Short mmCIF file of C-alpha atoms and ligand atoms in Angstrom, two decimals:
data_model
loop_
_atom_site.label_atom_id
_atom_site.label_comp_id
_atom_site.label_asym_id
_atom_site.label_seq_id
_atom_site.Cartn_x
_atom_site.Cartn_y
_atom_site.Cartn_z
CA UNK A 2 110.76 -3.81 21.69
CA UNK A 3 109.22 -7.33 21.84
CA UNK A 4 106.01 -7.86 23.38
CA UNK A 5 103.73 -10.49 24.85
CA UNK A 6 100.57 -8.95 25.21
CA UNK A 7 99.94 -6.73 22.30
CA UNK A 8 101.38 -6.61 18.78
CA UNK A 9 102.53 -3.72 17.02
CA UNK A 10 102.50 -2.93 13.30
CA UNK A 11 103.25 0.56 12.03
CA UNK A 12 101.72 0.97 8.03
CA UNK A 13 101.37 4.36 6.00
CA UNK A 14 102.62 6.43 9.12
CA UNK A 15 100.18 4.90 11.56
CA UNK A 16 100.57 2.48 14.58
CA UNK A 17 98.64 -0.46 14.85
CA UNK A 18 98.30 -1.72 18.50
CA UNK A 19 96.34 -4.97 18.84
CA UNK A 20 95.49 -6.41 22.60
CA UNK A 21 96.76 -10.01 22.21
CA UNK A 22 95.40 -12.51 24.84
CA UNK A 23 92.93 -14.43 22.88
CA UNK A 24 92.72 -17.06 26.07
CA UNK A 25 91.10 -14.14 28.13
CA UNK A 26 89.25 -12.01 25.41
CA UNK A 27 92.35 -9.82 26.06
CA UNK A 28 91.11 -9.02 29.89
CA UNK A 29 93.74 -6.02 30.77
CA UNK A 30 96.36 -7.51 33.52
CA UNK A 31 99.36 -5.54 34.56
CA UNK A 32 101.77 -6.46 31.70
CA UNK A 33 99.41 -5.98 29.08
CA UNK A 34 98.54 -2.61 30.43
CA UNK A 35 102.53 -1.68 30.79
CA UNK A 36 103.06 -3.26 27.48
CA UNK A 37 100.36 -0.70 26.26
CA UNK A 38 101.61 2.27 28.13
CA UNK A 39 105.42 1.18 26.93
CA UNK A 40 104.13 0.93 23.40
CA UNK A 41 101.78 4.10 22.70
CA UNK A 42 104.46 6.49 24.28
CA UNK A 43 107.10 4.99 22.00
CA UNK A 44 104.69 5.70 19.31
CA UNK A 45 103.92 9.31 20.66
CA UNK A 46 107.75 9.45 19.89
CA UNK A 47 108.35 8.01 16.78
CA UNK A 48 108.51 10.11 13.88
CA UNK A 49 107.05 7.62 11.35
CA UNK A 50 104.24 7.49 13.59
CA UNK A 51 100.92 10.17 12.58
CA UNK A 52 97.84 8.45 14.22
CA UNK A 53 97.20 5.46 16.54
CA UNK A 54 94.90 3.13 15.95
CA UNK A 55 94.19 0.29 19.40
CA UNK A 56 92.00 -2.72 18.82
CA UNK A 57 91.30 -5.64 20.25
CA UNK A 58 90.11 -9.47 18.45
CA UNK A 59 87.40 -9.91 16.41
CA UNK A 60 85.41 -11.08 19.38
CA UNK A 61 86.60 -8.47 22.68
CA UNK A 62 88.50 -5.25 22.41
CA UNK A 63 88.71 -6.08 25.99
CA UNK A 64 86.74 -8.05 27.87
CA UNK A 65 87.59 -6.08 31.65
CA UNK A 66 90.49 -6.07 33.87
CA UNK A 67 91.78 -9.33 34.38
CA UNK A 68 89.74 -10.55 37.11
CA UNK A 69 91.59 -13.82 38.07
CA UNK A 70 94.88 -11.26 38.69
CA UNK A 71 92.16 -8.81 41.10
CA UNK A 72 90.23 -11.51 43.09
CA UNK A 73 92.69 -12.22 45.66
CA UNK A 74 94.23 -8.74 46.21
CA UNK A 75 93.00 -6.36 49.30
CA UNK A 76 92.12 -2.59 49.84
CA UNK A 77 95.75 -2.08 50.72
CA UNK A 78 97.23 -3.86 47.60
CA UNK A 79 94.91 -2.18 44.99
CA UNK A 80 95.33 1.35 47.03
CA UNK A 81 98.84 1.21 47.90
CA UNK A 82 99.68 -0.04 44.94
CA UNK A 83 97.26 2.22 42.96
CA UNK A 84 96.30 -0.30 40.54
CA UNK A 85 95.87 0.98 36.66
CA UNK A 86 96.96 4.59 37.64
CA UNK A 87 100.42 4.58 35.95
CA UNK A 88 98.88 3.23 32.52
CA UNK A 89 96.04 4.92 32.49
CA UNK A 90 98.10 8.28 32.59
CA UNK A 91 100.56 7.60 29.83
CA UNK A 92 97.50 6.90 27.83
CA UNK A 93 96.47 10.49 28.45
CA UNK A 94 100.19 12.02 28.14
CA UNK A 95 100.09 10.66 24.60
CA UNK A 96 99.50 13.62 22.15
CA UNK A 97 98.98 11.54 18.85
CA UNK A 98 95.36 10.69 18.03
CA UNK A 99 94.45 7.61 19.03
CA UNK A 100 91.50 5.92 17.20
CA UNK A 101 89.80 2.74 19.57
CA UNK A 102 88.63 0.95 16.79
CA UNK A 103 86.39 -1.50 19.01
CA UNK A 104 84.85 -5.12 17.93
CA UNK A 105 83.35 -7.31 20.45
CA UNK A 106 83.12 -6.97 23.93
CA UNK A 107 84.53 -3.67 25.26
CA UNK A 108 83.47 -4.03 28.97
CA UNK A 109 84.40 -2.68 32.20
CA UNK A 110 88.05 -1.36 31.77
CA UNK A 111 87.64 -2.18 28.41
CA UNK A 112 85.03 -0.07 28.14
CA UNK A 113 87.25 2.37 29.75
CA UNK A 114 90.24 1.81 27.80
CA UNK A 115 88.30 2.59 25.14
CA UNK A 116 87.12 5.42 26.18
CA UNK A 117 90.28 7.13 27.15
CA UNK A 118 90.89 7.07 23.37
CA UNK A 119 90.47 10.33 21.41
CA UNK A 120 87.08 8.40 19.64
CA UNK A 121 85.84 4.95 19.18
CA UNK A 122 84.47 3.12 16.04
CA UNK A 123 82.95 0.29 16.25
CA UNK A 124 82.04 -2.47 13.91
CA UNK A 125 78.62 -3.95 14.36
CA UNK A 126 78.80 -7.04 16.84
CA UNK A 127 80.53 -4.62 19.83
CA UNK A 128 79.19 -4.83 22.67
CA UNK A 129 79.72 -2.02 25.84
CA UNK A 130 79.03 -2.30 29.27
CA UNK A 131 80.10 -1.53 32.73
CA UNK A 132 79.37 -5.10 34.44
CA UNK A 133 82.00 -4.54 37.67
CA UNK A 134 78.41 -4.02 39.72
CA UNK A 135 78.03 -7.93 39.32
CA UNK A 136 81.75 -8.54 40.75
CA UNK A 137 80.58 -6.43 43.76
CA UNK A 138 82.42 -2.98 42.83
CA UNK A 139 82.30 -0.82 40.25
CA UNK A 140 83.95 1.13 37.70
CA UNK A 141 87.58 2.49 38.50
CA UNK A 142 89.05 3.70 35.69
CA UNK A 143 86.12 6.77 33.92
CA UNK A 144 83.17 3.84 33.68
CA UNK A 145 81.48 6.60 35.83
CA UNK A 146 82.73 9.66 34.28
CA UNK A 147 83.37 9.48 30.94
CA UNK A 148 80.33 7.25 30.45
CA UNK A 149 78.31 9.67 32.01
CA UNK A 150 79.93 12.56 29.77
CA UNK A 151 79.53 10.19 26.37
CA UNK A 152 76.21 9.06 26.96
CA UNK A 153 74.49 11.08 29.56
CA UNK A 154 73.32 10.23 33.23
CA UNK A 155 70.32 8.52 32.58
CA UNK A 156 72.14 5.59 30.53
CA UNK A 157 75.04 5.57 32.49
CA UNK A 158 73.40 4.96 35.58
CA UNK A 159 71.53 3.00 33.65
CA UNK A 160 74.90 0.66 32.30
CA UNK A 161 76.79 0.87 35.71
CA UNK A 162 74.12 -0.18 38.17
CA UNK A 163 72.07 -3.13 36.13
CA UNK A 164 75.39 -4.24 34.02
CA UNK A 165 74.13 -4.36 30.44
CA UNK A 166 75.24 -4.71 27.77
CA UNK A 167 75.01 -1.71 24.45
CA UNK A 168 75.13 -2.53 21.54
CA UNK A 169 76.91 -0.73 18.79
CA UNK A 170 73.43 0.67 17.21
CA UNK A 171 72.95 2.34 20.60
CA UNK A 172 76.05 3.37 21.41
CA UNK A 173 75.96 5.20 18.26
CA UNK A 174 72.99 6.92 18.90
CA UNK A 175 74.04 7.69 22.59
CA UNK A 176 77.18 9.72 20.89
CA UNK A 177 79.55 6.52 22.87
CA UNK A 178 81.26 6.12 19.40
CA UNK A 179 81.56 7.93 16.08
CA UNK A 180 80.70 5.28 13.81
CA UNK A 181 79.68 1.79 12.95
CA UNK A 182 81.66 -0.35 10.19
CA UNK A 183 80.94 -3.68 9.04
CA UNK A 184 82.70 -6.04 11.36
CA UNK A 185 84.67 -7.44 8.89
CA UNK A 186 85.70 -3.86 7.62
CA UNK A 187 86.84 -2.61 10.67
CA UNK A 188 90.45 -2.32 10.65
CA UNK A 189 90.61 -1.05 7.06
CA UNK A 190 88.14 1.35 8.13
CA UNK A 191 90.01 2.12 11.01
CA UNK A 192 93.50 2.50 9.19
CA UNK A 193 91.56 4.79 6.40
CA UNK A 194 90.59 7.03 9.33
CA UNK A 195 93.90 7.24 11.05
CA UNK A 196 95.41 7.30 7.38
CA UNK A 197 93.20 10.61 6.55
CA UNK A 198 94.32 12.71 9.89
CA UNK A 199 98.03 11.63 8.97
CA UNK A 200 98.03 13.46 5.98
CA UNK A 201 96.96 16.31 8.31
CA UNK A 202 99.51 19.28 9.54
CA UNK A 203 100.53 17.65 12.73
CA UNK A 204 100.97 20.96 14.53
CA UNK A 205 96.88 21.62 13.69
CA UNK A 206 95.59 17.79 14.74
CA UNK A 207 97.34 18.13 18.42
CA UNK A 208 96.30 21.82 18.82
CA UNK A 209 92.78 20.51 17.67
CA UNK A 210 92.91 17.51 20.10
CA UNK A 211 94.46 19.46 23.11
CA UNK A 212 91.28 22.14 22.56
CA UNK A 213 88.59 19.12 22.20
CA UNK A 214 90.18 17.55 25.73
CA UNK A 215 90.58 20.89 27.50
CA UNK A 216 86.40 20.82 27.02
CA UNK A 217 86.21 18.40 29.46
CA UNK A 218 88.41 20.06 31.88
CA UNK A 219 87.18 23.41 32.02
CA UNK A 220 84.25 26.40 31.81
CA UNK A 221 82.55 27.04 27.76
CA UNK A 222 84.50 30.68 28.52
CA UNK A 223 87.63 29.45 29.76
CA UNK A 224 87.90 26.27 26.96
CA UNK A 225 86.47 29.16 24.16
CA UNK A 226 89.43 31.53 25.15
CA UNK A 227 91.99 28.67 24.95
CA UNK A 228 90.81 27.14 21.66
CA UNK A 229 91.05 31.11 20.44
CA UNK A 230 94.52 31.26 20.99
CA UNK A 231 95.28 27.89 19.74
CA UNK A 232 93.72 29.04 16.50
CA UNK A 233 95.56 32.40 16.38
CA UNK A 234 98.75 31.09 17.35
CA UNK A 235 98.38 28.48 14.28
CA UNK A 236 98.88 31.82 12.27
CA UNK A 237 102.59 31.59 13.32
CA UNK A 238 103.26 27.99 10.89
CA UNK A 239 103.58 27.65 7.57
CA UNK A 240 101.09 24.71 7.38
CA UNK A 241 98.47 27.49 7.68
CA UNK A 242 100.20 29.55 5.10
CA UNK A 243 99.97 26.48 3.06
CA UNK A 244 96.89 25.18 3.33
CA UNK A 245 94.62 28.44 2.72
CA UNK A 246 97.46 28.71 -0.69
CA UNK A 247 96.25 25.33 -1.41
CA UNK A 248 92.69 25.65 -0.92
CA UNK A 249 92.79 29.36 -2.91
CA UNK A 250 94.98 27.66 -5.52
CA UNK A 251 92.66 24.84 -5.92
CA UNK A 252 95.29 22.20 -5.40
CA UNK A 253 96.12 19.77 -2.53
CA UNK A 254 98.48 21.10 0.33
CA UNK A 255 101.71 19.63 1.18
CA UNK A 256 101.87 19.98 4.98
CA UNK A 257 105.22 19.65 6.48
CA UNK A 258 104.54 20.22 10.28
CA UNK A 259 106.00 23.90 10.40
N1 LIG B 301 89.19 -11.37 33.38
C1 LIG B 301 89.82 -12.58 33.31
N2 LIG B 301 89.45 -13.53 32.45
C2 LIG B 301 88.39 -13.29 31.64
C3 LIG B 301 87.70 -12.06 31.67
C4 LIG B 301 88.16 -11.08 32.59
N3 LIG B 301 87.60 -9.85 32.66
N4 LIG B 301 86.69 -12.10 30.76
C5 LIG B 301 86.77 -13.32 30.18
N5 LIG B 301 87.79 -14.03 30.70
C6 LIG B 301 88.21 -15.39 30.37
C7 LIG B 301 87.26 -16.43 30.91
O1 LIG B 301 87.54 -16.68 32.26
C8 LIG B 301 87.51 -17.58 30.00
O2 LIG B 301 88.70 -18.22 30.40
P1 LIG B 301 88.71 -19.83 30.72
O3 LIG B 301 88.40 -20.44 29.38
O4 LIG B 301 90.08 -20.08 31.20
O5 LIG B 301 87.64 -20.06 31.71
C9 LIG B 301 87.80 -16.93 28.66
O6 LIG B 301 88.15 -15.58 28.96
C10 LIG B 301 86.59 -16.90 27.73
O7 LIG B 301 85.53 -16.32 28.43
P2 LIG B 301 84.07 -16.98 28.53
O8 LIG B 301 84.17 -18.48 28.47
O9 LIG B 301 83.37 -16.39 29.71
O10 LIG B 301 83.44 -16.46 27.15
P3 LIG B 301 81.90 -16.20 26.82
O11 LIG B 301 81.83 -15.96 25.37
O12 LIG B 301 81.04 -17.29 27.39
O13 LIG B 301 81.51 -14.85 27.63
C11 LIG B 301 81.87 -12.58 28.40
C12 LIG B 301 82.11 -13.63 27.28
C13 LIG B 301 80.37 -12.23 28.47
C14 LIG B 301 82.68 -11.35 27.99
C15 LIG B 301 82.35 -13.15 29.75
O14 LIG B 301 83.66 -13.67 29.59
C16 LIG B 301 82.37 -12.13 30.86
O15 LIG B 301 81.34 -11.80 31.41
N6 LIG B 301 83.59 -11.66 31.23
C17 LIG B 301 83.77 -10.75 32.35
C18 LIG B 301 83.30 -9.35 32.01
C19 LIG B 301 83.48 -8.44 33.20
O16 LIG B 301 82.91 -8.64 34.26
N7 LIG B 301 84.31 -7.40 33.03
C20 LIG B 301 84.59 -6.43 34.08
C21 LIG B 301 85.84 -6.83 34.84
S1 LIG B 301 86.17 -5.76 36.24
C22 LIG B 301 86.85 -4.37 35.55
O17 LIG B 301 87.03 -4.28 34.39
C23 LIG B 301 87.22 -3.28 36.51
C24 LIG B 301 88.00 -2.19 35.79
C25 LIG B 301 88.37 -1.07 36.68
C26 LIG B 301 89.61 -1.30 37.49
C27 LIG B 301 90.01 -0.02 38.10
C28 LIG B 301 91.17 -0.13 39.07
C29 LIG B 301 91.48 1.21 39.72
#
């Protein structure tokens, strides 16, 4: 499918998916968002497709929701309407990795976009933040909650009430991504990453990323039980029976997703 928002490239068994609107530092409106949604769950399907990887330009992931589409719209349009719910849940339906691979400005739902990604690395200009408090709202899509989860309360209340800026130093050390790249290095890097959990059994990297979520939803007892029997039930495919063969053989395995 054609797109007009984003561009999609799929190399080595992973999807690129690059925000496209240079003339707004890629601020999220509603077609890029359904153009997003659309394209991720076709690559959820496709069975070329291992690992996602979503970026933005060299200069914004995504620079917030598009704020010249919000200014004129009213509590009834944006509640009715239930603006960014419908994309924001495909995103989570999808049960391939997705990488954010994040250069530039990642704020407000950008920062949120990002978020909603399995992990984030970012190359060293990116900048986070949670600015909405300045447009006299805030955060609508996790910029509260996942922040606060990622980072901790102090710096997310920090970020959401004042509006600064992180930069990628910090966010590293506040455990908001899982590593910083060279800017220029970033998509390679990116692409090696999504290229090394490709090679992985595909029945092992969604059990591991449906445990990892379920954290976040759940008690330590109930989220330890369920990643239990995710692990014994992994006994049933013959990835496992390969890989341990592999590792006791001293070879590499050949996963086939059984
Ligand atoms: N929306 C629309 N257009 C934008 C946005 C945006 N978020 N950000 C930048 N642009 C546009 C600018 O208007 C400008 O366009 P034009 O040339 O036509 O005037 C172009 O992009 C370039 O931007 P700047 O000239 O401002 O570039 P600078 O390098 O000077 O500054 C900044 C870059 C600092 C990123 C600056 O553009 C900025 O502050 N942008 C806004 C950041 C922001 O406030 N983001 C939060 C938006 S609100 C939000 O995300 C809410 C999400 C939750 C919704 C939940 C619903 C349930």
């Amino acid at each position: 499918m054609a797109y007009d928002c984003i561009i999609v490239e799929i190399e080595d068994e992973v999807a690129l998916i690059r925000l496209n609107r240079p003339e707004a530092l890629n601020a999220l409106n509603k077609q890029l968002l359904e153009e997003l949604a659309q394209a991720l769950t076709e690559a959820d399907q496709n069975d070329k497709v291992r690992c996602i990887v979503l970026t933005g330009s060299e200069k914004a992931f995504a620079a917030g929701a598009d704020i010249k589409e919000m200014a004129e719209k009213s509590f009834v349009d944006v509640f009715v309407g239930d603006l960014f719910t419908a994309p924001t849940e495909a995103i989570l339906r999808v049960r391939k990795p997705i990488i954010a691979a994040v250069s530039g400005y990642a704020l407000g739902g950008g920062c949120e976009l990002a978020m909603t990604c399995d992990f984030i690395i970012a190359a060293e200009n990116a900048k986070f933040g949670q600015p909405e408090i300045n447009l006299g709202v805030i955060a609508g899509i996790g910029g509260t909650q996942r922040l606060t989860r990622f980072v901790g309360k102090s710096k997310a209340m920090d970020m959401n009430l004042t509006g600064r800026f992180m930069d990628a130093a910090e966010a590293e050390r506040s455990g908001l991504v899982s590593r910083v790249v060279p800017t220029a290095k970033l998509i390679p890097e990116a692409m090696a990453i999504a290229g090394k959990i490709a090679e992985k059994s595909q029945v092992a990297v969604r059990a591991a990323k449906e445990a990892v979520n379920r954290s976040y939803e759940t008690t330590l007892r109930e989220g330890l039980l369920y990643e239990r029997r995710l692990f014994h039930s992994l006994f049933a495919t013959e990835d496992q029976t390969e890989g341990m063969a592999a590792f006791l053989e001293k070879r590499e395995p050949q996963f086939r997703d059984k």
